[in-house]
Amino acid sequence: MIEMNNVYKVYENGVTALNGISTTIDNGEFVYVVGQSGAGKSSFIKLMYREETPSKGQVKINHVDIGDMKDKQVPYLRRSIGVIFQDFKLLPKLTIYENVAFALEVIEENPRKIRRRVMDVLDKVGLKHKARFIPAQLSGGEQQRVAIARAIVNNPKIVIADEPTGNLDPDTSWEIMRIFEEVNASGTTVIMATHSKEIVNKIRRRVIAMENGQIVRDEHRGEYGYED
Amino acid sequence: MKISTLKRHFKEGAKNLIRNSWMTVAAVGAVTTTLVLVAAFLMLMLNLNQIADNIESDADIRVFIDLSAEEDDIDELGQNIGDLNRVEEFYFSSKDDELESLIEDLGEDGEAWELFEQDNPLNDVYVVETYEAEDLAGVASTIEGFSNVDDVDYGSETVDRLLQFNQYARYIGITFIAALLLTAIFLISNTIKMTITARRDEIGIMRLVGAKNSFIRWPFFVEGMLTGVIGAVIPIALVLGGYHFLYINLNDRLNFQFVELLPWNPFAWQLSLMLLAIGAFIGIWGSVMSVRKFLKV
Ligand SMILES: Nc1ncnc2c1ncn2[C@@H]1O[C@H](COP(=O)(O)OP(=O)(O)OP(=O)(O)O)[C@@H](O)[C@H]1O
Ligand SMILES: [Mg+2]
């Protein structure tokens, strides 16, 4: 469970990105975060995997305040959260297999388990047959599926995606959404910031709408709600 | 740490070295230069110390007594010398004893001196030993002030010059080495800074998926250590080979002067081990510096 309690985020340059946010996201929910550019969606999301810390207020995950968590604890928090970005962030010199295995190697997972888990997750995103390719040999949608595979290979409780379809055409976006729905169906919380009206209005889930660093609307089975 | 993890750190560290090959060459070169100088310096200093010790340990003061001194004067002088508190022991050596030992020392050349046995031109002598070699100069100059003393000699030139040279060599050597050490550390930390920059994306992903900071840092320590250790290879080869050569060629000659070099075994080995340790140390230090600066959490 993710709880935010009257959270403010003021960046070093004085910009107030979050202006008193309070909300709760239960385990297993699927949440869209929408709002215009600069509304604070990314800032909101970054607090959840402690890329940023709140200037004021608390961010709790499973009742643990991650704002004043010790630096040493952060890696363990991150192991329970998978993060996906608009620009995939794959390592260009590694193969698809290696890109996914990387996430397990660097947390010192048992080498004997790695191969099997990587192949399983590549199968889940439909890229088992391209395991030996490098990212440049894949389409954008395929690269994003690799990034999702890397994010979920350690079976995280929460998956956070910041505009995962932002660089993809509509058809490819639907493939990505199908994977997120499967991930969510298996019990994982999914939180996704998006500008895609089509997706939000078609696959109806909880919608948190932001404006000027505040939550202005929070609806179950909500709609995108405005024109970009 | 698991073996597989350690292996990975070494592999990544080695990869980093190869990736920035030109910077690596520069850093390794700096370590090599530094360590060659450290080795030359230590070889010189430690041997000079040893030689100075050798000379000092059998150095004594020879007090030449006035030819005109009477037996009473000689006894009184002896008493005065005995009263000095830095004096460990002393003995009297008559001019006849002196001539005899001179003839003996000189061997065949000494035969000419036998002519003087009838009319001995040498002085009677007090031979004085001090507790410490450093006391020689002070005691000698005190005795020089006593009456009935013709001259005082304590082999001062050799020892003094050696000690003086030793001192200068030490200052100059330490200054040079400190400058070189800093250069080497700077070059290593710069190389590693470049590696860190080149690997920024990778480090970002490691953080994102929950790699521990120590895990992220290890390969950079390995990289620094390897730079230092590789930089120590040539200096160690030079020490093991070069000191052998020196020892064989110099020691016999020096032996005539009652002076000995430190033996190749174990000296050259100890020195090599030390160079390896210094190399690894500056390598790790260089990496710690840039990791601290550029890998903030
Ligand atoms: N690291 C930062 N330092 C300073 N200001 C920042 C930083 N990150 C974001 N901001 C500012 O905070 C505000 C909110 O930014 P944020 O990235 O959260 O918006 P967003 O809703 O994700 O926008 P977009 O839809 O364009 O991604 C903006 O005014 C932005 O300029
Ligand atoms: Mg954003």
Coordinates of C-alpha atoms and ligand atoms in Angstrom, one line a residue:
Chain A
M1 CA 0.0 0.0 0.0
I2 CA 1.2 3.5 -0.9
E3 CA 0.2 6.4 1.2
M4 CA 1.0 10.1 0.7
N5 CA 0.2 12.4 3.5
N6 CA 0.1 16.2 2.7
V7 CA 3.2 15.9 0.5
Y8 CA 5.1 18.9 -0.9
K9 CA 8.0 18.9 -3.3
V10 CA 10.0 22.0 -3.8
Y11 CA 13.0 21.6 -6.0
E12 CA 16.3 23.3 -5.3
N13 CA 15.6 25.9 -7.9
G14 CA 12.5 26.9 -6.0
V15 CA 9.9 25.3 -8.2
T16 CA 7.0 23.8 -6.3
A17 CA 6.2 20.6 -8.2
L18 CA 3.8 19.1 -5.6
N19 CA 1.6 21.2 -3.5
G20 CA -0.1 19.2 -0.7
I21 CA -0.8 15.7 -2.0
S22 CA -2.7 13.2 0.0
T23 CA -3.8 9.9 -1.4
T24 CA -3.7 6.1 -0.9
I25 CA -3.1 3.4 -3.5
D26 CA -4.0 -0.1 -2.4
N27 CA -2.1 -3.3 -3.3
G28 CA -3.2 -4.6 -6.7
E29 CA -4.7 -1.3 -8.0
F30 CA -4.2 0.0 -11.5
V31 CA -3.9 3.8 -11.5
Y32 CA -3.5 6.3 -14.3
V33 CA -1.9 9.6 -13.4
V34 CA -2.9 12.3 -15.9
G35 CA -2.5 16.0 -16.2
Q36 CA -0.9 18.6 -18.4
S37 CA 2.8 18.9 -18.9
G38 CA 4.4 20.3 -15.7
A39 CA 1.4 19.3 -13.6
G40 CA 3.7 17.2 -11.4
K41 CA 3.0 13.6 -12.6
S42 CA 6.7 12.6 -12.7
S43 CA 7.5 14.3 -9.4
F44 CA 4.6 12.4 -7.8
I45 CA 5.8 9.1 -9.2
K46 CA 9.5 9.7 -8.3
L47 CA 8.6 10.0 -4.7
M48 CA 7.4 6.4 -4.7
Y49 CA 10.7 4.9 -5.7
R50 CA 12.6 7.5 -3.7
E51 CA 14.2 9.1 -6.7
E52 CA 13.2 12.2 -4.9
T53 CA 12.3 12.8 -1.2
P54 CA 9.4 15.0 -0.1
S55 CA 10.2 18.5 1.1
K56 CA 7.3 18.1 3.6
G57 CA 4.8 15.3 4.5
Q58 CA 5.2 11.6 4.4
V59 CA 5.4 9.0 1.7
K60 CA 4.8 5.5 3.1
I61 CA 5.0 2.1 1.4
N62 CA 3.6 -0.7 3.4
H63 CA 3.6 1.7 6.4
V64 CA 7.3 2.4 6.1
D65 CA 8.1 6.1 5.7
I66 CA 10.5 6.1 2.8
G67 CA 11.2 9.8 3.0
D68 CA 13.4 9.4 6.0
M69 CA 14.6 5.9 5.2
K70 CA 18.4 5.4 5.5
D71 CA 20.3 5.5 2.2
K72 CA 21.4 1.9 2.8
Q73 CA 17.8 0.7 2.8
V74 CA 17.0 2.3 -0.6
P75 CA 18.3 -0.5 -2.7
Y76 CA 16.0 -3.0 -1.0
L77 CA 13.0 -0.7 -1.5
R78 CA 13.9 -0.5 -5.2
R79 CA 14.1 -4.2 -5.5
S80 CA 10.4 -4.4 -4.8
I81 CA 9.5 -1.8 -7.4
G82 CA 9.9 -2.0 -11.2
V83 CA 10.2 1.3 -13.0
I84 CA 9.6 1.9 -16.8
F85 CA 10.3 5.1 -18.7
Q86 CA 9.3 6.6 -22.0
D87 CA 12.8 6.2 -23.4
F88 CA 13.3 2.5 -22.4
K89 CA 16.8 3.1 -20.9
L90 CA 18.3 -0.2 -22.3
L91 CA 22.0 -0.7 -22.4
P92 CA 22.8 -0.6 -26.1
K93 CA 25.8 -2.9 -26.1
L94 CA 24.2 -5.7 -24.2
T95 CA 21.9 -8.2 -25.8
I96 CA 18.2 -8.4 -24.9
Y97 CA 18.9 -11.4 -22.6
E98 CA 21.8 -9.5 -20.9
N99 CA 19.8 -6.4 -20.4
V100 CA 17.2 -8.3 -18.4
A101 CA 19.7 -10.5 -16.6
F102 CA 21.6 -7.3 -15.6
A103 CA 18.8 -6.4 -13.2
L104 CA 19.3 -9.7 -11.4
E105 CA 23.1 -9.8 -11.5
V106 CA 23.6 -6.5 -9.9
I107 CA 21.4 -7.5 -6.9
E108 CA 23.6 -10.6 -6.6
E109 CA 20.9 -13.0 -7.4
N110 CA 21.9 -16.7 -7.4
P111 CA 23.5 -17.2 -10.9
R112 CA 21.8 -20.5 -11.3
K113 CA 18.3 -19.0 -11.1
I114 CA 19.0 -16.1 -13.4
R115 CA 18.8 -17.8 -16.7
R116 CA 15.5 -19.5 -16.1
R117 CA 13.9 -16.4 -14.7
V118 CA 15.1 -14.2 -17.6
M119 CA 13.9 -16.7 -20.2
D120 CA 10.5 -16.9 -18.5
V121 CA 10.0 -13.2 -18.4
L122 CA 11.1 -12.8 -22.0
D123 CA 8.5 -15.4 -22.9
K124 CA 5.9 -13.4 -21.0
V125 CA 6.6 -10.3 -23.1
G126 CA 6.8 -12.3 -26.3
L127 CA 10.5 -11.8 -27.0
K128 CA 12.1 -15.1 -26.2
H129 CA 13.1 -15.6 -29.8
K130 CA 15.0 -12.3 -29.9
A131 CA 17.1 -12.9 -26.7
R132 CA 20.3 -12.6 -28.6
F133 CA 19.5 -9.4 -30.4
I134 CA 20.8 -6.0 -29.3
P135 CA 18.3 -3.2 -28.7
A136 CA 19.1 -1.4 -31.9
Q137 CA 17.8 -4.4 -33.8
L138 CA 14.4 -4.1 -32.2
S139 CA 11.4 -1.8 -32.8
G140 CA 10.4 0.8 -30.3
G141 CA 7.6 -1.4 -29.0
E142 CA 9.8 -4.4 -28.7
Q143 CA 12.4 -2.3 -26.8
Q144 CA 9.7 -1.2 -24.4
R145 CA 8.7 -4.8 -23.8
V146 CA 12.3 -5.5 -22.9
A147 CA 12.3 -2.7 -20.4
I148 CA 9.1 -4.1 -18.9
A149 CA 10.7 -7.5 -18.7
R150 CA 13.6 -6.0 -16.9
A151 CA 11.3 -4.2 -14.5
I152 CA 9.3 -7.3 -13.6
V153 CA 11.9 -10.0 -13.7
N154 CA 12.4 -9.7 -9.9
N155 CA 8.6 -10.0 -9.3
P156 CA 8.1 -6.5 -7.8
K157 CA 5.0 -5.7 -5.8
I158 CA 4.7 -2.3 -7.6
V159 CA 5.3 -1.4 -11.2
I160 CA 5.6 2.3 -12.0
A161 CA 5.6 3.6 -15.6
D162 CA 6.2 7.2 -16.6
E163 CA 4.6 7.7 -20.0
P164 CA 5.5 4.2 -21.2
T165 CA 3.7 4.7 -24.6
G166 CA 4.9 8.2 -25.1
N167 CA 7.3 7.2 -27.9
L168 CA 5.1 4.5 -29.5
D169 CA 2.5 4.4 -32.2
P170 CA -1.1 3.4 -31.2
D171 CA -0.9 -0.2 -32.3
T172 CA 2.3 -0.8 -30.4
S173 CA 0.8 1.0 -27.4
W174 CA -2.0 -1.5 -27.1
E175 CA 0.5 -4.4 -26.9
I176 CA 2.3 -2.6 -24.1
M177 CA -1.0 -2.1 -22.3
R178 CA -1.9 -5.8 -22.7
I179 CA 1.3 -6.6 -20.8
F180 CA 0.5 -4.1 -18.0
E181 CA -2.9 -5.6 -17.7
E182 CA -1.5 -9.0 -17.3
V183 CA 1.1 -7.8 -14.7
N184 CA -1.8 -6.2 -12.8
A185 CA -4.0 -9.3 -13.1
S186 CA -1.3 -11.2 -11.3
G187 CA -1.7 -8.9 -8.3
T188 CA 1.0 -6.3 -8.9
T189 CA 0.1 -2.7 -8.3
V190 CA 0.5 -0.7 -11.6
I191 CA 0.9 3.1 -11.6
M192 CA 1.2 4.8 -15.0
A193 CA 1.6 8.4 -15.9
T194 CA 0.2 9.0 -19.3
H195 CA -0.9 11.6 -21.9
S196 CA -2.9 9.0 -23.9
K197 CA -6.6 9.9 -23.9
E198 CA -7.3 6.8 -26.0
I199 CA -5.8 4.4 -23.5
V200 CA -7.3 6.0 -20.4
N201 CA -10.8 6.1 -21.9
K202 CA -10.7 2.6 -23.4
I203 CA -9.1 0.6 -20.6
R204 CA -11.1 2.1 -17.7
R205 CA -9.3 2.2 -14.4
R206 CA -8.7 4.6 -11.5
V207 CA -7.6 8.0 -12.7
I208 CA -5.7 10.6 -10.6
A209 CA -5.7 13.9 -12.4
M210 CA -3.2 16.5 -11.4
E211 CA -2.9 20.3 -11.9
N212 CA -0.3 22.6 -10.5
G213 CA 1.0 20.0 -8.2
Q214 CA -2.3 19.1 -6.7
I215 CA -4.8 16.3 -7.2
V216 CA -7.9 17.8 -8.8
R217 CA -9.8 14.6 -9.5
D218 CA -9.6 11.0 -8.3
E219 CA -12.1 8.6 -9.8
H220 CA -12.5 4.8 -10.1
R221 CA -13.1 3.8 -13.7
G222 CA -12.4 7.4 -14.5
E223 CA -12.0 9.2 -17.8
Y224 CA -9.1 11.2 -19.2
G225 CA -11.3 14.2 -18.9
Y226 CA -9.9 17.0 -21.0
E227 CA -8.3 17.8 -24.3
D228 CA -4.5 18.2 -24.5
Chain B
M1 CA 31.1 -11.5 -0.8
K2 CA 30.3 -14.4 -3.1
I3 CA 33.0 -15.6 -5.4
S4 CA 30.8 -15.0 -8.5
T5 CA 30.3 -11.4 -7.4
L6 CA 34.0 -10.9 -6.9
K7 CA 34.7 -12.4 -10.3
R8 CA 32.2 -10.0 -11.8
H9 CA 33.8 -7.0 -10.1
F10 CA 37.2 -8.0 -11.4
K11 CA 35.8 -8.5 -14.9
E12 CA 34.1 -5.1 -14.9
G13 CA 37.2 -3.5 -13.5
A14 CA 39.4 -5.0 -16.2
K15 CA 36.9 -4.0 -18.8
N16 CA 37.0 -0.4 -17.5
L17 CA 40.8 -0.4 -17.9
I18 CA 40.6 -1.4 -21.5
R19 CA 37.7 0.9 -22.3
N20 CA 39.8 4.0 -21.6
S21 CA 43.0 2.5 -22.9
W22 CA 44.9 5.8 -23.4
M23 CA 44.1 7.2 -20.0
T24 CA 45.0 3.8 -18.5
V25 CA 48.4 3.9 -20.2
A26 CA 49.0 7.4 -18.8
A27 CA 48.0 6.3 -15.3
V28 CA 50.0 3.1 -15.4
G29 CA 53.0 5.1 -16.7
A30 CA 52.8 7.5 -13.9
V31 CA 52.7 4.7 -11.3
T32 CA 55.6 3.0 -13.0
T33 CA 57.7 6.2 -13.0
T34 CA 56.8 6.8 -9.4
L35 CA 57.7 3.3 -8.2
V36 CA 61.0 3.2 -10.2
L37 CA 62.0 6.3 -8.3
V38 CA 60.7 5.0 -5.0
A39 CA 62.7 1.8 -5.6
A40 CA 65.9 3.7 -6.5
F41 CA 65.5 6.0 -3.6
L42 CA 64.9 3.2 -1.1
M43 CA 67.8 1.1 -2.5
L44 CA 70.1 4.1 -2.1
M45 CA 68.8 5.2 1.3
L46 CA 68.7 1.8 3.0
N47 CA 72.2 0.9 1.7
L48 CA 73.7 4.2 2.8
N49 CA 72.1 3.7 6.2
Q50 CA 73.6 0.3 6.3
I51 CA 77.1 1.6 5.3
A52 CA 76.9 4.5 7.7
D53 CA 76.0 2.0 10.4
N54 CA 79.0 -0.2 9.4
I55 CA 81.4 2.7 9.6
E56 CA 80.0 4.2 12.7
S57 CA 80.0 1.0 14.6
D58 CA 83.8 0.7 14.3
A59 CA 84.5 4.4 14.5
D60 CA 86.6 5.7 17.4
I61 CA 88.5 8.8 18.4
R62 CA 92.3 8.9 18.2
V63 CA 93.8 11.5 20.5
F64 CA 97.4 12.3 19.4
I65 CA 99.4 13.3 22.5
D66 CA 101.9 16.1 22.4
L67 CA 105.4 14.8 21.8
S68 CA 106.6 17.0 24.6
A69 CA 104.2 15.5 27.2
E70 CA 105.6 13.9 30.3
E71 CA 104.2 10.7 31.8
D72 CA 102.3 12.6 34.4
D73 CA 100.7 14.8 31.8
I74 CA 99.7 11.7 29.9
D75 CA 98.1 10.2 33.0
E76 CA 96.2 13.4 33.7
L77 CA 94.9 13.6 30.2
G78 CA 93.8 10.0 30.5
Q79 CA 91.9 10.8 33.7
N80 CA 90.2 13.8 32.0
I81 CA 89.1 11.6 29.1
G82 CA 87.8 9.0 31.5
D83 CA 85.7 11.6 33.3
L84 CA 83.7 12.5 30.2
N85 CA 80.3 10.8 30.5
R86 CA 79.7 10.0 26.8
V87 CA 82.9 7.9 26.8
E88 CA 82.3 4.2 26.9
E89 CA 85.9 3.1 27.1
F90 CA 89.4 4.2 26.1
Y91 CA 92.9 2.8 26.1
F92 CA 96.5 4.0 25.7
S93 CA 98.5 3.0 22.7
S94 CA 102.2 4.0 22.8
K95 CA 104.0 5.2 19.8
D96 CA 105.8 1.9 19.5
D97 CA 102.4 0.0 19.4
E98 CA 101.3 2.5 16.8
L99 CA 104.2 1.9 14.6
E100 CA 103.9 -1.8 14.9
S101 CA 100.3 -1.8 13.9
L102 CA 101.0 0.6 11.1
I103 CA 103.7 -1.7 9.7
E104 CA 101.3 -4.7 10.0
D105 CA 98.4 -2.9 8.3
L106 CA 100.5 -1.8 5.4
G107 CA 102.0 -5.2 4.7
E108 CA 104.8 -5.1 2.2
D109 CA 104.6 -1.3 1.9
G110 CA 105.2 -1.2 5.6
E111 CA 108.7 -2.5 5.4
A112 CA 109.9 1.0 4.5
W113 CA 108.6 2.1 7.9
E114 CA 110.7 -0.4 9.7
L115 CA 113.6 2.1 9.3
F116 CA 111.8 4.4 11.8
E117 CA 112.0 1.8 14.5
Q118 CA 115.1 3.4 15.8
D119 CA 113.7 7.0 15.8
N120 CA 109.9 6.7 16.0
P121 CA 108.2 9.9 14.7
L122 CA 104.7 8.9 15.7
N123 CA 102.7 10.2 18.7
D124 CA 101.5 8.3 21.7
V125 CA 97.7 7.9 21.3
Y126 CA 94.6 7.5 23.4
V127 CA 91.9 5.5 21.5
V128 CA 88.5 6.6 22.7
E129 CA 85.1 4.9 22.1
T130 CA 81.8 6.6 22.7
Y131 CA 78.4 5.1 23.5
E132 CA 76.8 6.4 20.4
A133 CA 78.3 7.3 17.0
E134 CA 76.6 10.7 17.2
D135 CA 78.7 11.6 20.2
L136 CA 81.9 11.3 18.3
A137 CA 82.1 14.8 17.1
G138 CA 81.2 16.4 20.5
V139 CA 83.6 14.3 22.5
A140 CA 86.4 14.9 20.0
S141 CA 86.0 18.6 20.2
T142 CA 86.0 18.6 24.0
I143 CA 89.2 16.5 24.0
E144 CA 90.8 18.9 21.5
G145 CA 90.5 21.6 24.2
F146 CA 92.5 19.6 26.8
S147 CA 96.2 20.4 27.3
N148 CA 98.9 18.2 25.9
V149 CA 96.7 17.2 22.9
D150 CA 98.4 17.6 19.6
D151 CA 95.5 16.5 17.4
V152 CA 92.2 14.6 17.4
D153 CA 90.9 12.4 14.6
Y154 CA 87.7 10.5 14.5
G155 CA 87.3 9.6 10.8
S156 CA 85.0 12.5 10.8
E157 CA 85.0 13.3 7.1
T158 CA 83.7 9.9 6.0
V159 CA 80.9 9.5 8.5
D160 CA 79.9 13.2 8.5
R161 CA 79.7 13.4 4.7
L162 CA 77.8 10.2 4.5
L163 CA 75.3 11.3 7.1
Q164 CA 75.0 14.6 5.4
F165 CA 74.5 13.1 2.0
N166 CA 72.0 10.8 3.4
Q167 CA 70.1 13.7 4.8
Y168 CA 70.0 15.7 1.6
A169 CA 69.2 12.6 -0.5
R170 CA 66.3 11.9 1.9
Y171 CA 64.8 15.4 1.5
I172 CA 65.2 15.6 -2.2
G173 CA 64.0 12.0 -2.7
I174 CA 60.9 12.5 -0.5
T175 CA 59.9 15.7 -2.2
F176 CA 60.2 14.1 -5.7
I177 CA 58.4 11.0 -4.6
A178 CA 55.6 12.9 -3.0
A179 CA 55.1 15.0 -6.2
L180 CA 55.1 11.8 -8.3
L181 CA 52.7 10.0 -6.0
L182 CA 50.3 12.9 -6.2
T183 CA 50.6 12.9 -10.0
A184 CA 49.9 9.2 -10.2
I185 CA 46.9 9.4 -7.8
F186 CA 45.5 12.4 -9.8
L187 CA 45.9 10.5 -13.1
I188 CA 44.3 7.4 -11.7
S189 CA 41.4 9.3 -10.2
N190 CA 40.9 11.1 -13.5
T191 CA 40.8 7.9 -15.5
I192 CA 38.2 6.5 -13.1
K193 CA 36.2 9.7 -13.3
M194 CA 36.1 9.2 -17.1
T195 CA 35.0 5.6 -16.6
I196 CA 32.2 6.7 -14.2
T197 CA 31.0 9.2 -16.8
A198 CA 31.1 6.7 -19.6
R199 CA 29.1 4.3 -17.4
R200 CA 26.5 6.8 -16.1
D201 CA 23.6 5.1 -17.8
E202 CA 24.6 1.8 -16.5
I203 CA 25.1 3.1 -13.0
G204 CA 21.6 4.8 -13.2
I205 CA 20.0 1.5 -14.1
M206 CA 21.9 -0.4 -11.3
R207 CA 20.5 2.1 -8.8
L208 CA 17.0 1.8 -10.3
V209 CA 16.9 -1.9 -10.0
G210 CA 18.3 -1.9 -6.4
A211 CA 22.0 -2.6 -6.6
K212 CA 23.8 -1.7 -3.4
N213 CA 26.2 1.2 -3.4
S214 CA 29.1 -1.0 -2.5
F215 CA 28.3 -3.2 -5.4
I216 CA 28.3 -0.2 -7.8
R217 CA 31.6 1.0 -6.4
W218 CA 33.6 -2.2 -6.3
P219 CA 34.6 -2.3 -10.0
F220 CA 36.1 1.1 -9.7
F221 CA 38.2 0.1 -6.8
V222 CA 39.3 -2.9 -8.7
E223 CA 40.1 -0.7 -11.7
G224 CA 42.3 1.6 -9.5
M225 CA 44.0 -1.3 -7.8
L226 CA 44.7 -3.0 -11.1
T227 CA 46.2 0.2 -12.5
G228 CA 48.5 0.4 -9.5
V229 CA 49.5 -3.3 -9.6
I230 CA 50.2 -3.2 -13.3
G231 CA 52.3 -0.1 -12.8
A232 CA 54.4 -2.0 -10.2
V233 CA 55.4 -4.8 -12.7
I234 CA 58.3 -3.0 -14.4
P235 CA 59.7 -1.5 -11.2
I236 CA 59.7 -4.9 -9.5
A237 CA 61.4 -6.5 -12.5
L238 CA 64.0 -3.7 -12.3
V239 CA 64.5 -4.2 -8.6
L240 CA 64.9 -8.0 -8.8
G241 CA 67.2 -7.8 -11.9
G242 CA 69.0 -4.5 -11.3
Y243 CA 69.8 -5.0 -7.6
H244 CA 71.2 -8.4 -8.4
F245 CA 73.5 -6.8 -11.0
L246 CA 74.5 -4.0 -8.6
Y247 CA 75.1 -6.4 -5.7
I248 CA 77.4 -8.7 -7.8
N249 CA 79.4 -5.8 -9.2
L250 CA 79.7 -3.5 -6.3
N251 CA 79.8 -5.6 -3.2
D252 CA 83.2 -7.2 -3.7
R253 CA 84.7 -3.8 -4.3
L254 CA 83.1 -2.3 -1.3
N255 CA 84.2 -5.1 0.9
F256 CA 87.7 -3.7 0.9
Q257 CA 86.4 -0.7 2.7
F258 CA 84.9 -2.9 5.4
V259 CA 81.5 -2.0 4.0
E260 CA 78.7 -4.3 2.9
L261 CA 75.5 -3.9 0.8
L262 CA 72.2 -5.3 2.0
P263 CA 72.1 -8.9 0.6
W264 CA 69.9 -9.4 -2.5
N265 CA 67.8 -12.0 -0.7
P266 CA 65.7 -10.9 1.2
F267 CA 66.2 -7.2 0.5
A268 CA 65.1 -7.2 -3.2
W269 CA 62.1 -9.3 -2.4
Q270 CA 61.0 -7.2 0.5
L271 CA 61.4 -4.1 -1.7
S272 CA 59.4 -5.7 -4.4
L273 CA 56.6 -6.6 -2.1
M274 CA 56.6 -3.0 -0.8
L275 CA 56.4 -1.6 -4.4
L276 CA 53.4 -3.9 -5.0
A277 CA 51.7 -2.6 -1.9
I278 CA 52.4 1.0 -2.7
G279 CA 51.1 0.5 -6.2
A280 CA 47.9 -1.1 -5.0
F281 CA 47.5 1.6 -2.4
I282 CA 47.9 4.6 -4.7
G283 CA 45.5 2.9 -7.2
I284 CA 42.9 2.4 -4.6
W285 CA 43.4 5.8 -3.2
G286 CA 42.9 7.3 -6.6
S287 CA 39.7 5.4 -7.1
V288 CA 38.3 6.3 -3.7
M289 CA 38.9 10.0 -4.5
S290 CA 36.9 9.9 -7.7
V291 CA 34.2 7.5 -6.5
R292 CA 33.6 9.8 -3.5
K293 CA 33.3 12.8 -5.7
F294 CA 31.4 11.4 -8.7
L295 CA 29.4 8.5 -7.4
K296 CA 27.3 10.3 -4.8
V297 CA 24.3 8.5 -3.6
Ligands
LIG1 N1 14.7 18.1 -11.0 C1 14.0 19.2 -11.1 N2 14.5 20.3 -10.7 C2 13.8 21.5 -10.8 N3 12.6 21.5 -11.2 C3 12.0 20.4 -11.6 C4 12.7 19.1 -11.6 N4 11.9 18.2 -12.1 C5 10.7 18.8 -12.4 N5 10.8 20.1 -12.1 C6 9.7 21.1 -12.3 O1 8.6 20.6 -11.5 C7 7.4 20.8 -12.2 C8 6.6 19.5 -12.4 O2 7.4 18.7 -13.2 P1 7.1 17.2 -13.5 O3 8.2 16.6 -14.3 O4 6.7 16.5 -12.3 O5 5.8 17.3 -14.5 P2 5.0 16.3 -15.4 O6 3.6 16.3 -15.0 O7 5.7 15.0 -15.3 O8 5.2 16.9 -16.8 P3 5.4 16.1 -18.2 O9 4.0 15.7 -18.6 O10 5.9 17.1 -19.1 O11 6.3 15.0 -18.0 C9 7.7 21.5 -13.5 O12 7.5 22.9 -13.4 C10 9.2 21.2 -13.7 O13 9.8 22.2 -14.4
MG2 MG 6.8 13.7 -16.6

